[in-house]
Amino acid sequence: SVHCLSYFEGCGVVFQDDSWNGRDLIEKIPRYVKKYNDFFANLCLQDYFYTQYTPSHLASAILYASRHALSLSPTWRPELEQLTGHSLAEVVEIF
C-alpha cells in the first residue's frame, strides 16, 4: 500500500479548486496531506486487519482519510477515483 500511496501522491492528490475549511488552499496543504498519509499508512501497517485489502484499495482509503481529517473539500473527487480506480463507496468502507 505504501508504494501505491507514493505513486498516487506523485500524480497529485490535492487540486487547485479544492477548499480547506471552506477557504482557498494554503501552500502548506500538500505537505500536510503527505504527513497525514504517512501517519495513516503507519497505523495500517501495524494492524493485521488491514491485510485483507489490496494495496491500491488501502492506499485510496488512506488518501480519503487524510483529506477528510484535513477538512479538504470535496473529500473524494472524480480525478481521485480515476487515479486510484476506487469509488467513494469502496473507499469509505475501510474507515
PDB file of C-alpha atoms in Angstrom:
ATOM      1  CA  SER A   1       0.000   0.000   0.000  1.00  0.00           C
ATOM      2  CA  VAL A   2       2.913   2.359   0.678  1.00  0.00           C
ATOM      3  CA  HIS A   3       4.117   2.023  -2.917  1.00  0.00           C
ATOM      4  CA  CYS A   4       0.627   2.734  -4.250  1.00  0.00           C
ATOM      5  CA  LEU A   5       0.316   5.703  -1.929  1.00  0.00           C
ATOM      6  CA  SER A   6       3.646   7.109  -3.135  1.00  0.00           C
ATOM      7  CA  TYR A   7       2.523   6.689  -6.725  1.00  0.00           C
ATOM      8  CA  PHE A   8      -0.797   8.444  -6.061  1.00  0.00           C
ATOM      9  CA  GLU A   9       0.974  11.292  -4.256  1.00  0.00           C
ATOM     10  CA  GLY A  10       3.366  11.670  -7.184  1.00  0.00           C
ATOM     11  CA  CYS A  11       0.431  12.009  -9.561  1.00  0.00           C
ATOM     12  CA  GLY A  12      -1.133  14.688  -7.370  1.00  0.00           C
ATOM     13  CA  VAL A  13      -3.862  14.295  -4.764  1.00  0.00           C
ATOM     14  CA  VAL A  14      -4.502  17.975  -3.989  1.00  0.00           C
ATOM     15  CA  PHE A  15      -6.220  20.085  -6.623  1.00  0.00           C
ATOM     16  CA  GLN A  16      -6.312  23.803  -7.278  1.00  0.00           C
ATOM     17  CA  ASP A  17     -10.063  24.054  -6.819  1.00  0.00           C
ATOM     18  CA  ASP A  18     -10.106  22.091  -3.544  1.00  0.00           C
ATOM     19  CA  SER A  19     -11.093  24.085  -0.499  1.00  0.00           C
ATOM     20  CA  TRP A  20      -9.834  23.860   3.060  1.00  0.00           C
ATOM     21  CA  ASN A  21     -12.390  24.557   5.773  1.00  0.00           C
ATOM     22  CA  GLY A  22     -14.411  26.476   3.187  1.00  0.00           C
ATOM     23  CA  ARG A  23     -11.455  28.663   2.221  1.00  0.00           C
ATOM     24  CA  ASP A  24      -8.849  28.641  -0.502  1.00  0.00           C
ATOM     25  CA  LEU A  25      -5.941  26.264  -0.018  1.00  0.00           C
ATOM     26  CA  ILE A  26      -2.727  27.458   1.563  1.00  0.00           C
ATOM     27  CA  GLU A  27       0.619  26.349   0.165  1.00  0.00           C
ATOM     28  CA  LYS A  28       1.300  24.005   3.107  1.00  0.00           C
ATOM     29  CA  ILE A  29      -1.699  21.742   2.419  1.00  0.00           C
ATOM     30  CA  PRO A  30       0.125  19.277   0.099  1.00  0.00           C
ATOM     31  CA  ARG A  31       2.765  18.761   2.832  1.00  0.00           C
ATOM     32  CA  TYR A  32       0.032  18.257   5.430  1.00  0.00           C
ATOM     33  CA  VAL A  33      -1.651  15.674   3.197  1.00  0.00           C
ATOM     34  CA  LYS A  34       1.663  13.822   2.878  1.00  0.00           C
ATOM     35  CA  LYS A  35       2.150  13.836   6.673  1.00  0.00           C
ATOM     36  CA  TYR A  36      -1.367  12.540   7.271  1.00  0.00           C
ATOM     37  CA  ASN A  37      -0.914   9.891   4.570  1.00  0.00           C
ATOM     38  CA  ASP A  38       2.276   8.708   6.285  1.00  0.00           C
ATOM     39  CA  PHE A  39       0.539   8.678   9.671  1.00  0.00           C
ATOM     40  CA  PHE A  40      -2.446   6.632   8.468  1.00  0.00           C
ATOM     41  CA  ALA A  41      -0.213   4.274   6.470  1.00  0.00           C
ATOM     42  CA  ASN A  42       1.890   3.584   9.573  1.00  0.00           C
ATOM     43  CA  LEU A  43      -1.245   2.845  11.582  1.00  0.00           C
ATOM     44  CA  CYS A  44      -2.480   0.433   8.917  1.00  0.00           C
ATOM     45  CA  LEU A  45       0.866  -1.362   8.739  1.00  0.00           C
ATOM     46  CA  GLN A  46       0.632  -2.101  12.470  1.00  0.00           C
ATOM     47  CA  ASP A  47      -2.785  -3.779  12.335  1.00  0.00           C
ATOM     48  CA  TYR A  48      -3.290  -7.190  10.760  1.00  0.00           C
ATOM     49  CA  PHE A  49      -6.920  -6.275   9.995  1.00  0.00           C
ATOM     50  CA  TYR A  50      -5.858  -4.174   7.001  1.00  0.00           C
ATOM     51  CA  THR A  51      -4.068  -7.030   5.223  1.00  0.00           C
ATOM     52  CA  GLN A  52      -7.419  -8.126   3.783  1.00  0.00           C
ATOM     53  CA  TYR A  53      -7.430  -5.137   1.415  1.00  0.00           C
ATOM     54  CA  THR A  54      -5.469  -4.750  -1.803  1.00  0.00           C
ATOM     55  CA  PRO A  55      -2.645  -2.207  -1.674  1.00  0.00           C
ATOM     56  CA  SER A  56      -4.436   0.189  -4.037  1.00  0.00           C
ATOM     57  CA  HIS A  57      -7.701  -0.062  -2.071  1.00  0.00           C
ATOM     58  CA  LEU A  58      -5.947   0.644   1.217  1.00  0.00           C
ATOM     59  CA  ALA A  59      -3.899   3.494  -0.271  1.00  0.00           C
ATOM     60  CA  SER A  60      -7.112   5.021  -1.632  1.00  0.00           C
ATOM     61  CA  ALA A  61      -8.734   4.828   1.793  1.00  0.00           C
ATOM     62  CA  ILE A  62      -5.676   6.456   3.355  1.00  0.00           C
ATOM     63  CA  LEU A  63      -5.957   9.318   0.860  1.00  0.00           C
ATOM     64  CA  TYR A  64      -9.618   9.721   1.712  1.00  0.00           C
ATOM     65  CA  ALA A  65      -8.908   9.676   5.461  1.00  0.00           C
ATOM     66  CA  SER A  66      -6.188  12.304   5.076  1.00  0.00           C
ATOM     67  CA  ARG A  67      -8.372  14.604   3.004  1.00  0.00           C
ATOM     68  CA  HIS A  68     -11.245  14.140   5.463  1.00  0.00           C
ATOM     69  CA  ALA A  69      -9.043  14.767   8.526  1.00  0.00           C
ATOM     70  CA  LEU A  70      -7.730  17.972   6.945  1.00  0.00           C
ATOM     71  CA  SER A  71     -11.261  19.118   6.006  1.00  0.00           C
ATOM     72  CA  LEU A  72     -10.433  19.268   2.311  1.00  0.00           C
ATOM     73  CA  SER A  73     -13.481  19.586   0.135  1.00  0.00           C
ATOM     74  CA  PRO A  74     -14.529  17.614  -1.713  1.00  0.00           C
ATOM     75  CA  THR A  75     -13.091  14.696   0.219  1.00  0.00           C
ATOM     76  CA  TRP A  76     -13.219  12.431  -2.847  1.00  0.00           C
ATOM     77  CA  ARG A  77     -13.061  13.703  -6.395  1.00  0.00           C
ATOM     78  CA  PRO A  78     -13.665  12.134  -9.806  1.00  0.00           C
ATOM     79  CA  GLU A  79      -9.954  12.665 -10.505  1.00  0.00           C
ATOM     80  CA  LEU A  80      -9.067  10.565  -7.457  1.00  0.00           C
ATOM     81  CA  GLU A  81     -11.497   7.852  -8.492  1.00  0.00           C
ATOM     82  CA  GLN A  82      -9.912   7.789 -11.932  1.00  0.00           C
ATOM     83  CA  LEU A  83      -6.380   7.760 -10.496  1.00  0.00           C
ATOM     84  CA  THR A  84      -6.999   5.058  -7.892  1.00  0.00           C
ATOM     85  CA  GLY A  85      -9.677   3.006  -9.619  1.00  0.00           C
ATOM     86  CA  HIS A  86     -11.829   3.092  -6.469  1.00  0.00           C
ATOM     87  CA  SER A  87     -15.157   4.813  -5.902  1.00  0.00           C
ATOM     88  CA  LEU A  88     -16.112   6.748  -2.779  1.00  0.00           C
ATOM     89  CA  ALA A  89     -18.315   3.845  -1.620  1.00  0.00           C
ATOM     90  CA  GLU A  90     -15.379   1.422  -1.882  1.00  0.00           C
ATOM     91  CA  VAL A  91     -13.014   3.749  -0.045  1.00  0.00           C
ATOM     92  CA  VAL A  92     -15.306   4.726   2.830  1.00  0.00           C
ATOM     93  CA  GLU A  93     -15.985   1.096   3.765  1.00  0.00           C
ATOM     94  CA  ILE A  94     -12.437   0.714   5.140  1.00  0.00           C
ATOM     95  CA  PHE A  95     -12.569   3.633   7.546  1.00  0.00           C
TER      96      PHE A  95
END
